[in-house]
Structure formats: C-alpha cells, structure tokens
mmCIF file of C-alpha atoms in Angstrom:
data_model
loop_
_atom_site.group_PDB
_atom_site.id
_atom_site.type_symbol
_atom_site.label_atom_id
_atom_site.label_comp_id
_atom_site.label_asym_id
_atom_site.label_seq_id
_atom_site.Cartn_x
_atom_site.Cartn_y
_atom_site.Cartn_z
ATOM 1 C CA MET A 1 74.332 91.670 -88.141
ATOM 2 C CA ALA A 2 77.320 93.278 -89.873
ATOM 3 C CA LYS A 3 80.478 94.029 -87.913
ATOM 4 C CA HIS A 4 79.925 97.704 -88.703
ATOM 5 C CA ASP A 5 76.597 97.722 -86.868
ATOM 6 C CA LYS A 6 77.957 95.749 -83.925
ATOM 7 C CA GLY A 7 80.927 98.070 -83.654
ATOM 8 C CA TYR A 8 78.805 101.187 -83.618
ATOM 9 C CA LYS A 9 76.378 99.643 -81.143
ATOM 10 C CA LEU A 10 79.279 98.879 -78.835
ATOM 11 C CA LEU A 11 80.580 102.455 -78.957
ATOM 12 C CA TYR A 12 77.174 104.076 -78.574
ATOM 13 C CA SER A 13 76.165 101.869 -75.691
ATOM 14 C CA HIS A 14 78.110 104.408 -73.598
ATOM 15 C CA ALA A 15 76.024 107.364 -72.445
ATOM 16 C CA SER A 16 79.069 109.667 -72.553
ATOM 17 C CA VAL A 17 79.598 108.963 -76.275
ATOM 18 C CA VAL A 18 75.924 109.573 -77.053
ATOM 19 C CA ALA A 19 76.095 112.844 -75.105
ATOM 20 C CA ASP A 20 79.200 113.908 -77.062
ATOM 21 C CA LEU A 21 77.486 112.946 -80.312
ATOM 22 C CA LEU A 22 74.528 115.216 -79.534
ATOM 23 C CA ARG A 23 76.738 118.070 -78.287
ATOM 24 C CA GLY A 24 79.040 117.886 -81.265
ATOM 25 C CA PHE A 25 76.720 117.355 -84.203
ATOM 26 C CA VAL A 26 73.094 118.251 -83.398
ATOM 27 C CA LYS A 27 72.762 122.024 -83.601
ATOM 28 C CA ASP A 28 69.125 122.305 -82.474
ATOM 29 C CA ASP A 29 68.400 124.356 -79.360
ATOM 30 C CA TRP A 30 66.766 121.436 -77.546
ATOM 31 C CA VAL A 31 70.169 119.746 -77.091
ATOM 32 C CA GLN A 32 71.189 122.625 -74.816
ATOM 33 C CA GLU A 33 67.980 122.317 -72.803
ATOM 34 C CA VAL A 34 67.976 118.603 -72.007
ATOM 35 C CA ASP A 35 69.953 117.175 -69.111
ATOM 36 C CA LEU A 36 72.478 114.925 -70.868
ATOM 37 C CA LYS A 37 73.557 113.490 -67.505
ATOM 38 C CA THR A 38 70.168 111.754 -67.353
ATOM 39 C CA LEU A 39 70.688 109.778 -70.594
ATOM 40 C CA GLU A 40 69.281 106.312 -70.060
ATOM 41 C CA ARG A 41 69.331 103.327 -72.432
ATOM 42 C CA VAL A 42 65.880 101.976 -73.355
ATOM 43 C CA GLU A 43 64.961 98.538 -74.645
ATOM 44 C CA GLY A 44 64.663 99.019 -78.405
ATOM 45 C CA SER A 45 62.521 96.034 -79.351
ATOM 46 C CA PHE A 46 58.833 96.487 -79.998
ATOM 47 C CA VAL A 47 56.257 93.861 -80.905
ATOM 48 C CA THR A 48 53.495 94.790 -83.318
ATOM 49 C CA SER A 49 49.913 93.573 -82.986
ATOM 50 C CA ASP A 50 50.608 90.645 -85.332
ATOM 51 C CA LEU A 51 53.451 89.525 -83.027
ATOM 52 C CA ARG A 52 56.279 90.239 -85.461
ATOM 53 C CA SER A 53 59.288 91.706 -83.697
ATOM 54 C CA ARG A 54 60.885 94.919 -84.946
ATOM 55 C CA GLU A 55 64.133 96.005 -83.355
ATOM 56 C CA THR A 56 65.704 99.439 -83.461
ATOM 57 C CA ASP A 57 69.473 99.929 -83.414
ATOM 58 C CA MET A 58 69.812 102.049 -80.287
ATOM 59 C CA LEU A 59 67.259 103.892 -78.189
ATOM 60 C CA TRP A 60 67.925 106.400 -75.408
ATOM 61 C CA LYS A 61 65.813 108.763 -73.359
ATOM 62 C CA VAL A 62 66.845 111.995 -71.683
ATOM 63 C CA LYS A 63 65.056 114.382 -69.311
ATOM 64 C CA TRP A 64 64.059 117.827 -70.478
ATOM 65 C CA GLN A 65 65.454 120.514 -68.143
ATOM 66 C CA GLY A 66 65.480 118.050 -65.258
ATOM 67 C CA ARG A 67 61.723 117.548 -65.425
ATOM 68 C CA PRO A 68 59.944 114.191 -65.933
ATOM 69 C CA LEU A 69 59.473 114.988 -69.645
ATOM 70 C CA TYR A 70 61.581 112.718 -71.819
ATOM 71 C CA VAL A 71 62.925 113.137 -75.327
ATOM 72 C CA PHE A 72 63.478 109.740 -76.939
ATOM 73 C CA ILE A 73 66.591 109.494 -79.117
ATOM 74 C CA LEU A 74 66.706 106.709 -81.691
ATOM 75 C CA LEU A 75 70.118 105.978 -83.275
ATOM 76 C CA GLU A 76 70.211 103.996 -86.514
ATOM 77 C CA PHE A 77 73.521 102.754 -87.976
ATOM 78 C CA GLN A 78 73.979 102.345 -91.728
ATOM 79 C CA SER A 79 76.924 101.191 -93.850
ATOM 80 C CA LYS A 80 74.909 101.274 -97.095
ATOM 81 C CA VAL A 81 72.445 103.771 -98.522
ATOM 82 C CA ASP A 82 68.862 102.708 -97.802
ATOM 83 C CA ARG A 83 66.453 104.380 -100.214
ATOM 84 C CA PHE A 84 63.550 103.794 -97.825
ATOM 85 C CA MET A 85 65.258 104.838 -94.593
ATOM 86 C CA ALA A 86 62.545 107.461 -94.079
ATOM 87 C CA ILE A 87 59.870 104.738 -94.100
ATOM 88 C CA ARG A 88 61.846 102.687 -91.586
ATOM 89 C CA SER A 89 62.142 105.778 -89.398
ATOM 90 C CA MET A 90 58.393 106.364 -89.613
ATOM 91 C CA THR A 91 57.766 102.714 -88.701
ATOM 92 C CA TYR A 92 60.096 102.864 -85.710
ATOM 93 C CA GLN A 93 58.496 106.087 -84.540
ATOM 94 C CA GLY A 94 54.986 104.672 -84.866
ATOM 95 C CA LEU A 95 55.869 101.493 -82.973
ATOM 96 C CA LEU A 96 57.557 103.476 -80.235
ATOM 97 C CA LEU A 97 54.582 105.818 -79.878
ATOM 98 C CA GLU A 98 52.220 102.808 -79.666
ATOM 99 C CA TYR A 99 54.438 101.304 -76.973
ATOM 100 C CA LEU A 100 54.592 104.572 -75.012
ATOM 101 C CA ALA A 101 50.817 104.953 -75.251
ATOM 102 C CA ARG A 102 50.282 101.416 -73.910
ATOM 103 C CA GLU A 103 52.698 102.135 -71.076
ATOM 104 C CA LYS A 104 50.937 105.452 -70.385
ATOM 105 C CA ALA A 105 54.280 107.236 -70.670
ATOM 106 C CA PHE A 106 52.664 110.642 -71.092
ATOM 107 C CA THR A 107 54.094 114.093 -70.505
ATOM 108 C CA PRO A 108 52.668 116.182 -67.630
ATOM 109 C CA SER A 109 50.181 117.662 -70.122
ATOM 110 C CA GLY A 110 48.928 114.182 -71.074
ATOM 111 C CA LYS A 111 50.678 113.997 -74.473
ATOM 112 C CA LEU A 112 53.305 111.610 -75.818
ATOM 113 C CA PRO A 113 56.985 112.625 -75.664
ATOM 114 C CA PRO A 114 58.911 113.769 -78.766
ATOM 115 C CA ILE A 115 61.155 111.357 -80.677
ATOM 116 C CA PHE A 116 64.416 112.372 -82.372
ATOM 117 C CA ILE A 117 65.878 110.038 -85.008
ATOM 118 C CA LEU A 118 69.563 110.221 -85.955
ATOM 119 C CA VAL A 119 71.051 108.019 -88.689
ATOM 120 C CA LEU A 120 74.831 107.486 -88.582
ATOM 121 C CA TYR A 121 76.200 106.510 -91.983
ATOM 122 C CA ASN A 122 79.786 105.549 -92.848
ATOM 123 C CA GLY A 123 79.468 104.167 -96.378
ATOM 124 C CA LEU A 124 81.663 105.152 -99.309
ATOM 125 C CA ALA A 125 78.910 106.413 -101.622
ATOM 126 C CA PRO A 126 77.248 109.746 -100.777
ATOM 127 C CA TRP A 127 73.892 109.373 -99.020
ATOM 128 C CA ASN A 128 71.151 110.210 -101.523
ATOM 129 C CA ALA A 129 68.056 108.777 -99.823
ATOM 130 C CA ALA A 130 65.087 110.958 -98.889
ATOM 131 C CA LEU A 131 65.317 112.534 -95.448
ATOM 132 C CA ASP A 132 61.526 112.749 -95.047
ATOM 133 C CA VAL A 133 58.941 110.113 -95.907
ATOM 134 C CA ALA A 134 56.848 112.770 -97.680
ATOM 135 C CA ASP A 135 59.514 112.939 -100.390
ATOM 136 C CA LEU A 136 58.882 109.273 -101.219
ATOM 137 C CA ILE A 137 55.142 109.727 -101.854
ATOM 138 C CA GLU A 138 53.698 111.107 -105.066
ATOM 139 C CA PRO A 139 52.031 114.491 -104.442
ATOM 140 C CA LEU A 140 48.601 114.365 -106.097
ATOM 141 C CA PRO A 141 46.432 117.470 -106.521
ATOM 142 C CA GLY A 142 42.920 117.889 -105.230
ATOM 143 C CA GLY A 143 43.700 117.795 -101.532
ATOM 144 C CA LEU A 144 45.435 114.400 -101.338
ATOM 145 C CA GLU A 145 48.817 116.043 -100.825
ATOM 146 C CA ALA A 146 47.617 117.165 -97.394
ATOM 147 C CA TYR A 147 47.560 113.515 -96.282
ATOM 148 C CA ARG A 148 51.173 112.745 -97.057
ATOM 149 C CA PRO A 149 52.876 111.945 -93.739
ATOM 150 C CA ARG A 150 55.875 114.048 -92.777
ATOM 151 C CA VAL A 151 58.346 112.086 -90.671
ATOM 152 C CA GLY A 152 62.010 112.918 -91.041
ATOM 153 C CA TYR A 153 65.362 112.007 -89.569
ATOM 154 C CA VAL A 154 68.753 113.684 -89.199
ATOM 155 C CA LEU A 155 71.631 112.206 -91.187
ATOM 156 C CA LEU A 156 75.255 112.205 -90.007
ATOM 157 C CA ASP A 157 77.597 111.097 -92.815
ATOM 158 C CA ALA A 158 80.839 110.115 -91.057
ATOM 159 C CA ALA A 159 83.029 110.356 -94.156
ATOM 160 C CA ARG A 160 81.813 113.821 -95.119
ATOM 161 C CA ILE A 161 81.715 115.764 -91.861
ATOM 162 C CA PRO A 162 83.403 119.137 -92.507
ATOM 163 C CA GLU A 163 86.860 119.334 -90.941
ATOM 164 C CA MET A 164 85.912 122.437 -88.983
ATOM 165 C CA GLU A 165 83.342 120.362 -87.044
ATOM 166 C CA LEU A 166 86.040 117.892 -85.939
ATOM 167 C CA GLU A 167 88.240 120.262 -83.944
ATOM 168 C CA SER A 168 87.068 119.573 -80.383
ATOM 169 C CA GLU A 169 89.747 117.911 -78.243
ATOM 170 C CA ARG A 170 87.472 116.652 -75.433
ATOM 171 C CA ASN A 171 84.615 115.247 -77.527
ATOM 172 C CA VAL A 172 85.008 111.460 -77.860
ATOM 173 C CA ALA A 173 82.464 111.191 -80.691
ATOM 174 C CA VAL A 174 84.435 113.817 -82.639
ATOM 175 C CA ALA A 175 87.660 111.858 -82.055
ATOM 176 C CA LEU A 176 86.048 108.672 -83.375
ATOM 177 C CA PHE A 177 84.956 110.435 -86.561
ATOM 178 C CA ARG A 178 88.468 111.884 -86.993
ATOM 179 C CA LEU A 179 89.805 108.334 -86.903
ATOM 180 C CA GLU A 180 87.268 107.227 -89.508
ATOM 181 C CA GLN A 181 88.365 110.041 -91.808
ATOM 182 C CA SER A 182 92.087 109.228 -91.435
ATOM 183 C CA ARG A 183 93.159 107.465 -94.601
ATOM 184 C CA ASP A 184 96.922 107.110 -94.062
ATOM 185 C CA ALA A 185 98.872 105.393 -91.316
ATOM 186 C CA GLU A 186 100.633 108.468 -89.931
ATOM 187 C CA ARG A 187 97.482 110.562 -89.531
ATOM 188 C CA PHE A 188 95.672 107.565 -88.054
ATOM 189 C CA ARG A 189 98.484 107.132 -85.520
ATOM 190 C CA LYS A 190 98.333 110.800 -84.487
ATOM 191 C CA GLU A 191 94.553 110.675 -84.074
ATOM 192 C CA MET A 192 94.901 107.574 -81.912
ATOM 193 C CA ILE A 193 97.335 109.429 -79.648
ATOM 194 C CA ARG A 194 94.872 112.332 -79.338
ATOM 195 C CA LEU A 195 92.029 109.964 -78.493
ATOM 196 C CA MET A 196 94.050 108.036 -75.912
ATOM 197 C CA ALA A 197 94.925 111.311 -74.169
ATOM 198 C CA ASN A 198 91.242 112.231 -73.752
ATOM 199 C CA PRO A 199 90.494 112.326 -70.005
ATOM 200 C CA ASP A 200 86.891 111.230 -70.653
ATOM 201 C CA LEU A 201 88.061 107.852 -71.966
ATOM 202 C CA ASP A 202 87.453 105.619 -68.951
ATOM 203 C CA ASP A 203 88.507 101.960 -68.767
ATOM 204 C CA GLU A 204 85.187 100.580 -69.988
ATOM 205 C CA LEU A 205 85.063 102.950 -72.954
ATOM 206 C CA ARG A 206 88.732 102.256 -73.765
ATOM 207 C CA ALA A 207 87.882 98.552 -73.996
ATOM 208 C CA SER A 208 85.014 99.278 -76.400
ATOM 209 C CA VAL A 209 87.196 101.538 -78.555
ATOM 210 C CA HIS A 210 89.877 98.830 -78.636
ATOM 211 C CA THR A 211 87.341 96.267 -79.852
ATOM 212 C CA TRP A 212 85.972 98.650 -82.486
ATOM 213 C CA LEU A 213 89.446 99.506 -83.790
ATOM 214 C CA THR A 214 90.838 95.967 -83.933
ATOM 215 C CA GLN A 215 87.730 94.188 -85.196
ATOM 216 C CA VAL A 216 85.937 96.767 -87.352
ATOM 217 C CA LEU A 217 87.884 99.830 -88.479
ATOM 218 C CA MET A 218 91.554 98.871 -88.744
ATOM 219 C CA PRO A 219 91.402 95.434 -90.443
ATOM 220 C CA SER A 220 90.272 97.059 -93.693
ATOM 221 C CA ARG A 221 92.858 99.863 -93.427
ATOM 222 C CA PHE A 222 95.892 97.894 -92.271
ATOM 223 C CA PRO A 223 95.247 94.209 -93.077
ATOM 224 C CA GLU A 224 98.934 93.344 -92.588
ATOM 225 C CA LEU A 225 98.879 94.233 -88.880
ATOM 226 C CA PRO A 226 98.386 91.300 -86.432
ATOM 227 C CA LEU A 227 95.665 93.197 -84.584
ATOM 228 C CA THR A 228 94.355 90.140 -82.758
ATOM 229 C CA GLU A 229 97.612 90.153 -80.776
ATOM 230 C CA ALA A 230 97.063 93.715 -79.514
ATOM 231 C CA ARG A 231 95.529 93.517 -76.047
ATOM 232 C CA SER A 232 95.264 97.262 -75.412
ATOM 233 C CA LEU A 233 95.074 100.597 -77.197
ATOM 234 C CA GLU A 234 98.728 101.143 -76.307
ATOM 235 C CA GLU A 235 99.724 97.953 -78.136
ATOM 236 C CA VAL A 236 97.628 98.944 -81.137
ATOM 237 C CA GLN A 237 99.368 102.326 -81.217
ATOM 238 C CA THR A 238 102.818 100.664 -81.006
ATOM 239 C CA MET A 239 101.999 98.343 -83.904
ATOM 240 C CA LEU A 240 100.825 101.278 -85.962
ATOM 241 C CA ALA A 241 103.950 103.320 -85.175
ATOM 242 C CA GLU A 242 106.112 100.434 -86.403
ATOM 243 C CA ARG A 243 104.008 100.233 -89.560
ATOM 244 C CA VAL A 244 104.474 103.964 -90.171
ATOM 245 C CA GLN A 245 108.259 103.536 -89.969
ATOM 246 C CA GLU A 246 108.132 100.660 -92.460
ATOM 247 C CA TRP A 247 105.823 102.643 -94.733
ATOM 248 C CA THR A 248 108.176 105.655 -94.637
ATOM 249 C CA ARG A 249 111.229 103.542 -95.429
ATOM 250 C CA GLU A 250 109.477 101.781 -98.321
ATOM 251 C CA TRP A 251 108.189 105.092 -99.621
ATOM 252 C CA GLU A 252 111.676 106.606 -99.656
ATOM 253 C CA GLU A 253 113.353 103.549 -101.126
ATOM 254 C CA ASN A 254 110.765 102.936 -103.843
ATOM 255 C CA GLY A 255 110.195 106.576 -104.639
ATOM 256 C CA TYR A 256 113.368 108.565 -104.157
ATOM 257 C CA LYS A 257 115.786 105.801 -105.166
ATOM 258 C CA LYS A 258 113.888 105.366 -108.398
ATOM 259 C CA GLY A 259 113.775 109.140 -108.788
ATOM 260 C CA ARG A 260 117.545 109.453 -108.518
ATOM 261 C CA GLN A 261 117.930 106.757 -111.141
ATOM 262 C CA GLU A 262 115.368 107.933 -113.645
ATOM 263 C CA GLY A 263 115.292 111.666 -113.098
ATOM 264 C CA VAL A 264 113.138 114.499 -111.896
ATOM 265 C CA ARG A 265 110.061 113.555 -113.894
ATOM 266 C CA THR A 266 109.763 110.154 -112.214
ATOM 267 C CA VAL A 267 109.787 111.748 -108.757
ATOM 268 C CA GLN A 268 107.208 114.330 -109.846
ATOM 269 C CA ASP A 269 104.906 111.566 -111.130
ATOM 270 C CA PHE A 270 105.371 109.627 -107.896
ATOM 271 C CA LEU A 271 104.474 112.623 -105.738
ATOM 272 C CA LEU A 272 101.430 113.454 -107.847
ATOM 273 C CA ALA A 273 100.236 109.844 -107.628
ATOM 274 C CA GLU A 274 100.600 109.948 -103.827
ATOM 275 C CA MET A 275 98.574 113.161 -103.703
ATOM 276 C CA VAL A 276 95.770 111.606 -105.769
ATOM 277 C CA GLU A 277 95.718 108.507 -103.558
ATOM 278 C CA ARG A 278 95.502 110.536 -100.346
ATOM 279 C CA PHE A 279 93.431 113.555 -101.349
ATOM 280 C CA GLY A 280 91.679 112.717 -104.620
ATOM 281 C CA PRO A 281 91.944 114.759 -107.861
ATOM 282 C CA VAL A 282 94.822 117.262 -107.790
ATOM 283 C CA PRO A 283 93.947 120.820 -108.937
ATOM 284 C CA GLU A 284 95.840 122.070 -111.983
ATOM 285 C CA ALA A 285 97.562 124.799 -109.957
ATOM 286 C CA ILE A 286 99.038 122.204 -107.546
ATOM 287 C CA ARG A 287 100.060 119.929 -110.442
ATOM 288 C CA SER A 288 101.804 122.843 -112.156
ATOM 289 C CA GLY A 289 103.573 123.712 -108.896
ATOM 290 C CA VAL A 290 104.993 120.189 -108.606
ATOM 291 C CA GLU A 291 106.076 120.111 -112.251
ATOM 292 C CA ALA A 292 107.830 123.463 -111.820
ATOM 293 C CA ILE A 293 110.227 121.977 -109.223
ATOM 294 C CA GLN A 294 113.244 120.678 -111.147
ATOM 295 C CA ASP A 295 115.622 120.047 -108.244
ATOM 296 C CA LEU A 296 115.623 116.555 -106.693
ATOM 297 C CA ASP A 297 116.438 117.867 -103.208
ATOM 298 C CA GLU A 298 113.473 120.250 -103.353
ATOM 299 C CA LEU A 299 111.226 117.421 -104.504
ATOM 300 C CA LYS A 300 112.461 115.348 -101.549
ATOM 301 C CA LYS A 301 111.521 118.176 -99.179
ATOM 302 C CA LEU A 302 108.074 118.292 -100.787
ATOM 303 C CA GLY A 303 107.750 114.555 -100.258
ATOM 304 C CA LYS A 304 108.482 114.940 -96.548
ATOM 305 C CA ARG A 305 105.825 117.641 -96.269
ATOM 306 C CA LEU A 306 103.377 115.403 -98.121
ATOM 307 C CA ARG A 307 103.805 112.609 -95.558
ATOM 308 C CA THR A 308 102.694 114.844 -92.702
ATOM 309 C CA SER A 309 100.129 117.037 -94.482
ATOM 310 C CA SER A 310 96.417 116.676 -93.820
ATOM 311 C CA SER A 311 95.409 118.512 -97.012
ATOM 312 C CA LEU A 312 96.916 119.760 -100.272
ATOM 313 C CA ALA A 313 96.775 123.304 -98.901
ATOM 314 C CA ASP A 314 99.428 122.323 -96.298
ATOM 315 C CA LEU A 315 102.007 121.701 -99.062
ATOM 316 C CA GLY A 316 102.516 125.412 -99.706
ATOM 317 C CA LEU A 317 102.418 125.132 -103.506
#
C-alpha cells in the first residue's frame, strides 16, 4: 500500500478528524442530523461468496439523531485518478449491504441502513472520472436505459478545495488540507503553527499528524530536511523555521545581488519567475505592473511582499 494511503488511514482513524471532515466539507442536511459523537470504526473487510477478500479503505458508522439507525460512511483514499472508481464504489456498497443483511443489521422499519461514500483525492491531475456508475454504461434505447444502476460517490479533491472553505480555525480536517495546499516553506510553517495551536489536537492525534508530516507530506516538499530526526511537531516546526531563514537569505543573495549587478530588468524577471513558480501563470495586468516598476528599492519591497503573500492579489499591483 502506498505511503499516501497509509498516511491518510492514520489520520482518519481518529473519530474527531472524520467528524471535522463531515462538518467541513459535506453540505448535505443529514450531517447536521446525525450524532457525530457516536462515530464508530467498523471492520472494512468483506468476503464474497467465492471467498475472495475485498477491503475498503475506511468504514465508519454513526447514529441518526441518537436513534439505533446507522448511516455507514465509507472513506476511500486516492492519489491517482481511477476511471472506474464508481464501479469500485458500487462493489463496496453491494458487499457491505450483503454483509449487513447477513448480520440482520436492519433499521427499525426492517430496511438496510444508508451508505455514504466519500473519496479523498490528492493527486496532481484534476479528477475526471465518472461520479456515478450510470455514466460508465452505454444508454441504449428501448427501455434498457432504465436498468442502468445509479450508484454515486462524493469527491473531495484536496488540491482544489476553494480557499473560502478552508477558513475554519478549529476544524482539524480543514487545517490538514491547508497544509496540503501550502506550496512554499513560509506558508507551510505558518499553517503548522495554526494547526499546533488547535485545542482539539490531543496527544494521540498529534502523534499521527507528526507521522503523516514526516513520512508522507514533507519529504516531497522539503527533501533536504532531516525529518527522521524530528521527534515532535515542535521539532518539525523548528527545522522548517530554520529552512525558511536559509531560503530567504538565498533568495535575497541570488536575486537582489544579481539584480543590483545586472539592472532592473533582471530583478523584474526574477520576481515574475517566482510568481509563476508559486501561483502559476501570471495575468498580463500583474506582469505589466511589475515591468512598470523601474526603481530597485521598490522592486525589493515587492519581493518582500511576494514572500509573505498567499495570492497574487495580495501584491497590490
């Protein structure tokens, strides 16, 4: 199993993180009606009639309004786009319903409980797989289209969550996604400080976050850091702060020193390249604003703003 999957499984083995995930990102009314304090982890391995084992990523159940009526929540973790994710979801749902039927886990009205499937994706490419199995089956006329199954899932794309949905200070799941979206050392450091100050981060969850950061997320972002030596989140944060200072010094030496030697245009090109690296394509209006600054001191001020900005709009151009 990939480190990505193991890391997510570790984080979402905590009921508080699953509760925050539902509160923060599932907008359906039912989330407000279930009792999230009753979240309970369920064994996610089911055996089909031909004895082949199929294992889900993470399965939870939660009581509906405090009554003995459960909603089953299946979390699936993906680092790559799976064209047939909808079929996998349908398979998981069918196996779970068979299991619940065998166990006679019926609702008070004698029916089977509902199942909610959430796929967490953190790959680089946009998710373009069908969200419902019906979209994978050819619709034929003459009545056959009525027999296409409709089983869907909800997708949460970690890299493309709108910034406005990541504003909550107390939501641990939100904080984790903010870290995933932080692409430079300084922003990453600030998000770590915010996460560490969260009062809901108990010792057990802190240990899981530490493992996820040092073994999954940060090695690809900051490969030069000796993360295996960091025994706590505080030590990770200290290492990162030292890296930010080194990064700032190198940035100034390599950028501004060269700019003073070779002129305004070199500094402008350097700043524009930094903007592209951090934020992607630079709009023509922003590019023109940078090129209009002909004073080296003003360009240096712009560079300082760039280091602490979270978007191009923060630069004031």
